[in-house]
Tab-separated table of C-alpha atoms and ligand atoms in Angstrom:
chain	number	residue	atom	x	y	z
A	1	MET	CA	112.412	71.027	77.841
A	2	ALA	CA	110.232	71.365	74.713
A	3	VAL	CA	106.643	72.302	75.483
A	4	SER	CA	103.642	72.040	73.185
A	5	ARG	CA	101.548	74.584	75.084
A	6	HIS	CA	102.835	78.097	75.467
A	7	ALA	CA	102.029	81.030	77.736
A	8	THR	CA	102.075	84.709	76.949
A	9	ILE	CA	101.082	88.088	78.376
A	10	THR	CA	97.817	89.323	76.849
A	11	GLY	CA	97.005	92.225	79.176
A	12	VAL	CA	98.831	94.727	81.388
A	13	GLY	CA	97.702	97.365	83.855
A	14	SER	CA	99.013	99.389	86.764
A	15	SER	CA	97.824	101.574	89.600
A	16	LEU	CA	99.737	104.179	91.594
A	17	PRO	CA	98.019	105.908	94.519
A	18	PRO	CA	97.462	109.616	93.770
A	19	ARG	CA	99.560	111.047	96.622
A	20	LEU	CA	102.990	111.920	95.159
A	21	VAL	CA	105.671	112.462	97.796
A	22	PRO	CA	108.749	114.386	96.580
A	23	ASN	CA	112.231	113.884	98.013
A	24	THR	CA	111.995	117.277	99.728
A	25	TRP	CA	109.255	115.824	102.008
A	26	PHE	CA	111.994	113.764	103.727
A	27	GLU	CA	114.288	116.757	104.293
A	28	ALA	CA	112.187	117.924	107.245
A	29	LYS	CA	112.092	114.417	108.808
A	30	ILE	CA	115.622	113.031	108.450
A	31	ASP	CA	119.162	114.126	107.655
A	32	THR	CA	118.954	113.876	103.867
A	33	THR	CA	118.652	116.029	100.758
A	34	ASP	CA	116.817	115.856	97.482
A	35	GLU	CA	120.219	116.003	95.786
A	36	TRP	CA	121.564	112.968	97.714
A	37	ILE	CA	118.521	110.839	96.938
A	38	ARG	CA	118.451	111.797	93.235
A	39	SER	CA	122.159	111.268	92.683
A	40	ARG	CA	122.394	107.944	94.580
A	41	THR	CA	119.127	106.390	93.390
A	42	GLY	CA	117.562	108.331	90.500
A	43	ILE	CA	114.396	108.649	92.612
A	44	GLU	CA	112.705	112.076	92.620
A	45	ALA	CA	109.352	111.146	94.151
A	46	ARG	CA	107.228	108.133	95.046
A	47	HIS	CA	103.515	107.486	95.551
A	48	PHE	CA	102.208	106.673	99.037
A	49	ALA	CA	98.762	105.211	99.658
A	50	ASP	CA	96.424	107.178	101.905
A	51	ASP	CA	95.379	105.684	105.254
A	52	GLY	CA	92.749	103.020	104.716
A	53	VAL	CA	93.921	102.064	101.223
A	54	VAL	CA	95.174	98.467	101.300
A	55	THR	CA	97.332	96.407	98.954
A	56	SER	CA	94.394	94.571	97.388
A	57	ASP	CA	92.748	97.914	96.503
A	58	LEU	CA	95.705	98.854	94.306
A	59	ALA	CA	95.929	95.258	93.016
A	60	VAL	CA	92.273	95.257	91.960
A	61	ASP	CA	92.627	98.628	90.195
A	62	ALA	CA	95.621	97.329	88.217
A	63	ALA	CA	93.859	93.992	87.569
A	64	ARG	CA	90.763	95.625	86.100
A	65	ILE	CA	92.922	97.598	83.642
A	66	ALA	CA	94.898	94.473	82.679
A	67	LEU	CA	91.710	92.455	82.129
A	68	ARG	CA	90.221	95.261	80.038
A	69	THR	CA	93.410	95.494	77.955
A	70	ALA	CA	93.325	91.733	77.382
A	71	GLY	CA	89.611	91.801	76.559
A	72	VAL	CA	89.121	89.071	79.156
A	73	PRO	CA	86.105	89.086	81.506
A	74	ALA	CA	87.133	88.474	85.127
A	75	GLU	CA	84.882	85.357	85.196
A	76	GLN	CA	87.270	83.723	82.689
A	77	LEU	CA	90.147	83.649	85.193
A	78	ASP	CA	91.290	80.183	86.261
A	79	MET	CA	93.650	81.489	88.953
A	80	ILE	CA	94.933	84.591	90.717
A	81	VAL	CA	98.593	84.848	91.770
A	82	CYS	CA	99.751	87.866	93.751
A	83	ALA	CA	103.393	88.671	94.470
A	84	SER	CA	103.671	90.813	97.593
A	85	VAL	CA	105.439	91.149	100.939
A	86	THR	CA	103.142	93.900	102.209
A	87	GLY	CA	99.798	92.167	101.844
A	88	ASP	CA	96.502	93.175	103.427
A	89	THR	CA	96.976	90.592	106.217
A	90	PRO	CA	99.712	88.071	107.186
A	91	PHE	CA	97.108	85.539	106.051
A	92	PRO	CA	95.014	84.862	104.100
A	93	ALA	CA	96.835	85.725	100.916
A	94	THR	CA	96.286	89.101	99.263
A	95	ALA	CA	95.261	87.144	96.132
A	96	VAL	CA	92.264	85.920	98.138
A	97	TRP	CA	91.235	89.479	99.047
A	98	VAL	CA	91.554	90.349	95.351
A	99	GLN	CA	89.405	87.345	94.445
A	100	GLU	CA	86.750	88.486	96.912
A	101	LYS	CA	86.755	92.050	95.520
A	102	LEU	CA	86.465	90.754	91.941
A	103	GLU	CA	83.587	88.476	93.107
A	104	LEU	CA	85.258	85.332	91.740
A	105	SER	CA	85.695	81.795	93.033
A	106	CYS	CA	88.936	80.628	91.325
A	107	PRO	CA	92.067	79.419	93.183
A	108	ALA	CA	94.192	82.256	94.560
A	109	PHE	CA	97.576	82.358	96.288
A	110	ASP	CA	100.502	84.679	97.043
A	111	VAL	CA	104.169	84.469	96.164
A	112	ASN	CA	106.664	85.756	98.742
A	113	ALA	CA	109.947	86.490	96.994
A	114	ALA	CA	110.211	90.202	97.874
A	115	CYS	CA	111.381	92.336	94.951
A	116	ALA	CA	111.862	89.171	92.850
A	117	GLY	CA	108.231	88.161	93.412
A	118	PHE	CA	107.119	89.001	89.882
A	119	SER	CA	109.776	86.699	88.379
A	120	TYR	CA	108.796	83.835	90.693
A	121	GLY	CA	105.091	84.454	90.008
A	122	LEU	CA	105.687	84.578	86.266
A	123	ALA	CA	107.549	81.264	86.374
A	124	ALA	CA	104.691	79.692	88.353
A	125	ALA	CA	101.968	81.105	86.094
A	126	THR	CA	103.840	79.986	82.965
A	127	ALA	CA	104.230	76.481	84.367
A	128	PHE	CA	100.521	76.240	85.280
A	129	VAL	CA	99.573	77.239	81.731
A	130	GLU	CA	102.157	75.021	80.011
A	131	ALA	CA	101.054	72.058	82.147
A	132	GLY	CA	97.456	72.575	81.068
A	133	MET	CA	96.284	73.300	84.616
A	134	ALA	CA	95.056	76.796	83.681
A	135	ASP	CA	94.304	78.760	80.524
A	136	THR	CA	94.009	82.259	81.965
A	137	ILE	CA	95.839	83.580	85.049
A	138	LEU	CA	95.873	86.995	86.652
A	139	LEU	CA	99.404	87.700	87.912
A	140	ILE	CA	99.734	90.785	90.085
A	141	GLY	CA	102.610	92.463	91.891
A	142	ALA	CA	101.266	94.797	94.585
A	143	GLU	CA	102.845	96.576	97.539
A	144	VAL	CA	102.041	99.214	100.125
A	145	PHE	CA	105.630	99.507	101.297
A	146	SER	CA	105.014	102.804	103.079
A	147	ARG	CA	103.399	100.777	105.904
A	148	ILE	CA	106.685	98.971	106.694
A	149	LEU	CA	109.077	101.912	106.432
A	150	ASP	CA	110.932	103.260	109.446
A	151	PHE	CA	110.793	107.004	108.761
A	152	THR	CA	113.813	107.538	111.015
A	153	ASP	CA	116.051	105.258	108.926
A	154	ARG	CA	117.430	107.366	106.078
A	155	GLN	CA	119.076	104.352	104.398
A	156	THR	CA	115.726	102.745	103.580
A	157	CYS	CA	112.758	105.099	103.928
A	158	VAL	CA	113.679	107.199	100.872
A	159	LEU	CA	113.845	104.209	98.522
A	160	PHE	CA	110.348	102.726	98.402
A	161	GLY	CA	106.915	103.559	97.028
A	162	ASP	CA	103.448	102.016	96.802
A	163	GLY	CA	101.711	100.648	93.724
A	164	ALA	CA	100.483	97.632	91.815
A	165	GLY	CA	101.016	96.157	88.372
A	166	ALA	CA	98.996	93.348	86.822
A	167	THR	CA	99.340	91.022	83.871
A	168	VAL	CA	96.988	88.512	82.275
A	169	ILE	CA	98.848	85.317	81.351
A	170	GLN	CA	97.121	83.109	78.791
A	171	ALA	CA	97.710	79.923	76.812
A	172	ASN	CA	98.987	80.697	73.333
A	173	ASP	CA	99.722	78.687	70.199
A	174	ARG	CA	103.211	80.199	69.789
A	175	PRO	CA	105.860	81.015	72.399
A	176	GLY	CA	105.428	84.294	74.202
A	177	ILE	CA	107.184	83.603	77.508
A	178	GLU	CA	110.191	81.593	76.363
A	179	GLY	CA	111.710	80.856	79.767
A	180	THR	CA	112.544	82.054	83.250
A	181	VAL	CA	115.592	81.377	85.418
A	182	LEU	CA	115.351	81.825	89.188
A	183	GLY	CA	117.912	81.965	91.988
A	184	ALA	CA	118.104	82.322	95.761
A	185	ASP	CA	120.811	82.644	98.439
A	186	GLY	CA	119.483	82.218	101.964
A	187	THR	CA	122.951	82.683	103.479
A	188	ALA	CA	122.497	86.434	102.846
A	189	ALA	CA	118.991	86.655	104.302
A	190	GLU	CA	120.125	88.944	107.127
A	191	ILE	CA	121.156	91.836	104.848
A	192	LEU	CA	117.564	92.672	103.863
A	193	LEU	CA	114.565	91.633	105.928
A	194	VAL	CA	111.655	92.462	108.210
A	195	PRO	CA	112.985	90.833	111.402
A	196	ALA	CA	109.822	90.515	113.526
A	197	GLY	CA	106.232	89.405	113.204
A	198	GLY	CA	106.963	85.758	112.393
A	199	SER	CA	107.711	82.720	114.561
A	200	ARG	CA	111.317	83.827	115.055
A	201	GLU	CA	110.446	87.143	116.688
A	202	PRO	CA	106.719	87.280	117.427
A	203	ALA	CA	105.081	90.675	117.711
A	204	SER	CA	105.443	92.289	121.133
A	205	ALA	CA	105.502	95.786	122.567
A	206	GLN	CA	109.313	95.608	122.354
A	207	THR	CA	109.412	94.597	118.667
A	208	VAL	CA	107.037	97.422	117.815
A	209	ALA	CA	109.028	99.969	119.849
A	210	ALA	CA	112.259	98.866	118.146
A	211	SER	CA	110.738	99.157	114.619
A	212	ARG	CA	111.436	95.480	113.998
A	213	HIS	CA	108.301	95.125	111.875
A	214	ASP	CA	109.821	97.548	109.369
A	215	ILE	CA	112.366	96.877	106.655
A	216	TRP	CA	115.986	96.464	107.807
A	217	MET	CA	118.884	96.766	105.381
A	218	PRO	CA	122.131	96.794	107.393
A	219	ASN	CA	124.345	96.572	104.298
A	220	GLY	CA	122.887	98.508	101.369
A	221	ARG	CA	126.190	98.425	99.505
A	222	GLU	CA	126.271	94.632	99.491
A	223	VAL	CA	122.639	94.537	98.292
A	224	PHE	CA	123.632	96.890	95.482
A	225	LYS	CA	126.596	94.735	94.423
A	226	ARG	CA	124.697	91.449	94.557
A	227	ALA	CA	121.763	92.979	92.648
A	228	VAL	CA	124.015	93.949	89.744
A	229	THR	CA	125.903	90.632	89.712
A	230	GLU	CA	122.888	88.327	89.982
A	231	MET	CA	120.599	90.191	87.580
A	232	ALA	CA	123.277	90.381	84.883
A	233	ALA	CA	124.115	86.677	85.320
A	234	ALA	CA	120.445	85.622	85.286
A	235	CYS	CA	119.869	87.639	82.099
A	236	ARG	CA	122.819	85.996	80.358
A	237	GLU	CA	121.628	82.548	81.449
A	238	VAL	CA	118.031	82.952	80.286
A	239	LEU	CA	119.145	84.477	76.975
A	240	GLU	CA	121.625	81.687	76.316
A	241	LYS	CA	119.111	78.960	77.246
A	242	ASN	CA	116.679	80.380	74.701
A	243	GLY	CA	119.183	80.898	71.900
A	244	HIS	CA	119.660	84.661	72.212
A	245	THR	CA	122.467	87.100	72.916
A	246	PRO	CA	122.149	90.489	74.655
A	247	GLU	CA	122.342	92.158	71.206
A	248	ASP	CA	118.995	90.526	70.340
A	249	VAL	CA	117.166	92.242	73.242
A	250	ASP	CA	114.743	94.944	72.135
A	251	LEU	CA	113.720	96.017	75.640
A	252	LEU	CA	115.230	95.285	79.054
A	253	ILE	CA	112.784	95.803	81.936
A	254	PRO	CA	114.736	95.442	85.186
A	255	HIS	CA	113.385	95.638	88.724
A	256	GLN	CA	113.127	99.365	89.413
A	257	ALA	CA	115.189	99.646	92.622
A	258	ASN	CA	117.788	102.239	91.811
A	259	ALA	CA	118.771	103.844	88.503
A	260	ARG	CA	122.460	103.149	89.181
A	261	ILE	CA	121.764	99.420	89.585
A	262	MET	CA	119.811	99.356	86.322
A	263	VAL	CA	122.499	101.265	84.412
A	264	ALA	CA	125.162	98.885	85.748
A	265	VAL	CA	123.146	95.799	84.700
A	266	ALA	CA	122.572	97.198	81.192
A	267	GLU	CA	126.273	98.077	80.902
A	268	ARG	CA	127.377	94.604	81.992
A	269	LEU	CA	125.107	93.081	79.362
A	270	GLY	CA	126.163	95.579	76.698
A	271	ILE	CA	122.549	96.677	76.198
A	272	PRO	CA	122.338	100.407	75.336
A	273	LEU	CA	120.288	102.413	77.836
A	274	GLU	CA	117.815	103.449	75.104
A	275	ARG	CA	116.762	99.788	75.108
A	276	ALA	CA	116.223	99.665	78.880
A	277	VAL	CA	113.280	100.891	80.940
A	278	VAL	CA	114.495	103.115	83.813
A	279	ASP	CA	111.266	104.415	85.303
A	280	VAL	CA	112.166	104.917	88.947
A	281	ALA	CA	112.071	108.734	89.060
A	282	GLU	CA	108.412	109.197	90.038
A	283	VAL	CA	107.662	105.672	91.224
A	284	GLY	CA	110.503	104.650	93.556
A	285	ASN	CA	111.107	101.007	94.400
A	286	THR	CA	107.726	99.257	94.511
A	287	SER	CA	109.271	95.821	95.169
A	288	ALA	CA	107.214	93.003	93.575
A	289	ALA	CA	105.093	95.576	91.738
A	290	SER	CA	107.992	97.314	90.039
A	291	ILE	CA	108.341	95.173	86.891
A	292	PRO	CA	104.618	94.992	86.023
A	293	ILE	CA	104.260	98.754	86.677
A	294	ALA	CA	107.289	99.521	84.467
A	295	LEU	CA	105.971	97.064	81.861
A	296	ASP	CA	102.548	98.693	81.765
A	297	ARG	CA	103.992	102.198	81.540
A	298	ALA	CA	106.448	101.152	78.791
A	299	TYR	CA	103.634	99.433	76.853
A	300	ARG	CA	101.397	102.512	77.046
A	301	ALA	CA	104.330	104.726	76.026
A	302	GLY	CA	104.590	102.637	72.836
A	303	ARG	CA	107.958	101.152	73.717
A	304	MET	CA	107.319	97.626	72.428
A	305	LYS	CA	105.856	96.132	69.296
A	306	GLU	CA	104.723	92.633	68.427
A	307	GLY	CA	107.677	90.277	68.001
A	308	ASP	CA	110.083	92.263	70.197
A	309	LEU	CA	112.377	90.311	72.492
A	310	VAL	CA	111.649	91.597	76.006
A	311	LEU	CA	113.857	90.709	78.977
A	312	PHE	CA	112.661	91.054	82.586
A	313	THR	CA	115.030	90.754	85.524
A	314	SER	CA	114.560	91.134	89.260
A	315	PHE	CA	116.435	90.986	92.555
A	316	GLY	CA	115.294	91.203	96.140
A	317	ALA	CA	115.409	90.033	99.737
A	318	GLY	CA	116.177	86.384	100.355
A	319	LEU	CA	118.318	86.998	98.482
A	320	THR	CA	116.211	86.084	95.453
A	321	TRP	CA	116.452	86.907	91.767
A	322	GLY	CA	115.232	85.929	88.337
A	323	ALA	CA	115.116	86.713	84.626
A	324	THR	CA	112.549	86.000	81.914
A	325	ALA	CA	112.889	86.156	78.127
A	326	MET	CA	109.716	86.662	76.131
A	327	ARG	CA	108.548	87.477	72.633
A	328	TRP	CA	106.051	90.274	72.941
A	329	THR	CA	102.780	89.047	71.380
A	330	MET	CA	100.473	92.001	72.011
A	331	PRO	CA	100.066	94.625	69.302
A	332	GLY	CA	102.047	97.766	70.146
A	333	VAL	CA	100.338	101.054	70.927
A	334	ALA	CA	101.207	104.320	69.203
A	335	ALA	CA	103.589	106.402	71.331
B	401	ACO	N1	120.547	110.791	102.789
B	401	ACO	C1	121.794	111.222	103.006
B	401	ACO	N2	122.814	110.405	103.300
B	401	ACO	C2	122.562	109.088	103.362
B	401	ACO	C3	121.270	108.561	103.152
B	401	ACO	C4	120.244	109.475	102.854
B	401	ACO	N3	118.965	109.074	102.615
B	401	ACO	N4	121.343	107.227	103.291
B	401	ACO	C5	122.595	106.909	103.579
B	401	ACO	N5	123.354	108.034	103.632
B	401	ACO	C6	124.759	108.177	103.939
B	401	ACO	C7	125.336	107.016	104.671
B	401	ACO	O1	125.031	107.089	106.044
B	401	ACO	C8	126.809	107.176	104.377
B	401	ACO	O2	127.342	108.136	105.241
B	401	ACO	P1	128.782	107.931	105.897
B	401	ACO	O3	129.722	107.842	104.746
B	401	ACO	O4	128.928	109.149	106.741
B	401	ACO	O5	128.695	106.642	106.659
B	401	ACO	C9	126.829	107.725	102.965
B	401	ACO	O6	125.502	108.233	102.727
B	401	ACO	C10	127.169	106.697	101.916
B	401	ACO	O7	126.398	105.527	102.195
B	401	ACO	P2	126.447	104.295	101.260
B	401	ACO	O8	125.554	103.240	101.809
B	401	ACO	O9	127.857	103.930	100.964
B	401	ACO	O10	125.824	104.938	99.942
B	401	ACO	P3	125.556	104.281	98.591
B	401	ACO	O11	126.122	105.098	97.502
B	401	ACO	O12	125.882	102.816	98.615
B	401	ACO	O13	123.977	104.407	98.456
B	401	ACO	C11	122.000	103.077	98.774
B	401	ACO	C12	123.123	103.839	99.440
B	401	ACO	C13	121.216	104.032	97.896
B	401	ACO	C14	121.107	102.478	99.844
B	401	ACO	C15	122.638	101.986	97.894
B	401	ACO	O14	123.527	101.200	98.633
B	401	ACO	C16	121.598	101.092	97.292
B	401	ACO	O15	120.818	101.504	96.470
B	401	ACO	N6	121.602	99.793	97.663
B	401	ACO	C17	120.618	98.878	97.165
B	401	ACO	C18	119.502	98.940	98.109
B	401	ACO	C19	118.181	98.630	97.536
B	401	ACO	O16	117.845	98.957	96.410
B	401	ACO	N7	117.407	98.011	98.387
B	401	ACO	C20	116.051	97.803	98.063
B	401	ACO	C21	115.610	96.415	98.216
B	401	ACO	S1	116.537	95.292	97.260
B	401	ACO	C22	116.259	95.759	95.761
B	401	ACO	O17	115.199	96.243	95.429
B	401	ACO	C23	117.348	95.540	94.792
């Protein structure tokens, strides 16, 4: 569909809590080793928020940096969208807590698509701008995953970290965000979920004792396989729909779950690893925050310049996934 109004990213920012937890920290708690975690995931450390720090705190830190980078005063925001599955409260939305902390009065809502939340949020923000319903949107991915980890489950607790990434999405006279494709497969919902705390399994002493408010991933291998398949397919689809081939991609920014997943996606697409952002080593998997954190860090490292074709792709619980093609419209920074 041809659109006369376009949307682009005009500001980026990220926030990682200061406490860095190395893989060796887990060796005393569970049957694992630094070597196993590094070789299977590429993760060397992750940041965990201190007690009392909530998701909206990290989101607001990242948002302030993104707004400053865009040169946009917070009062100019027409909307706040926050992608998260570890919000401050089951409701209201974390975006509302962010709005309150920024002392604003614009509409605010959350997107729940787990690790694919940034892709879903980006599609929504783009559509709001293209439809003329908003000119300036703050899109955040923010997670405090450490609060829903079962530190006796070695399959999951070593994978995740806390953090937030933010982007400012604005109307633009030329295409920045060219398009997003999204996908979901609810038949595989049981392979990655937080089982309790909703209407299906309300909170009780038993659900707490059985760790059913924490993340469950009974089949990590299947998650791995589906992540590679769906992200590669979504990338091909969004590139083709917008008249590109993988050779045209200047920078691939995949969801930062596992270095092996990212390498496999790049290989399937035929994109050399030098043109992919693999930034999981000291960040871990920050779910919906992972793409905007990786984006901000790549931008500040001088990895993109104006006019570059940037490809985002994500995959998470649901199962859900997505891919976005965009022309980078911000001036690059010196590396
Ligand atoms: N330390 C040591 N051994 C471990 C650990 C650990 N932390 N975790 C699992 N193992 C063991 C297993 O118990 C198994 O032992 P066994 O052979 O005696 O049964 C062995 O290691 C191999 O287990 P696999 O699951 O086959 O290992 P695999 O190479 O597949 O790696 C991993 C596991 C890292 C979880 C991988 O499947 C993966 O990354 N999956 C994707 C999961 C993911 O990223 N989920 C996040 C949310 S979705 C997303 O963001 C994409």
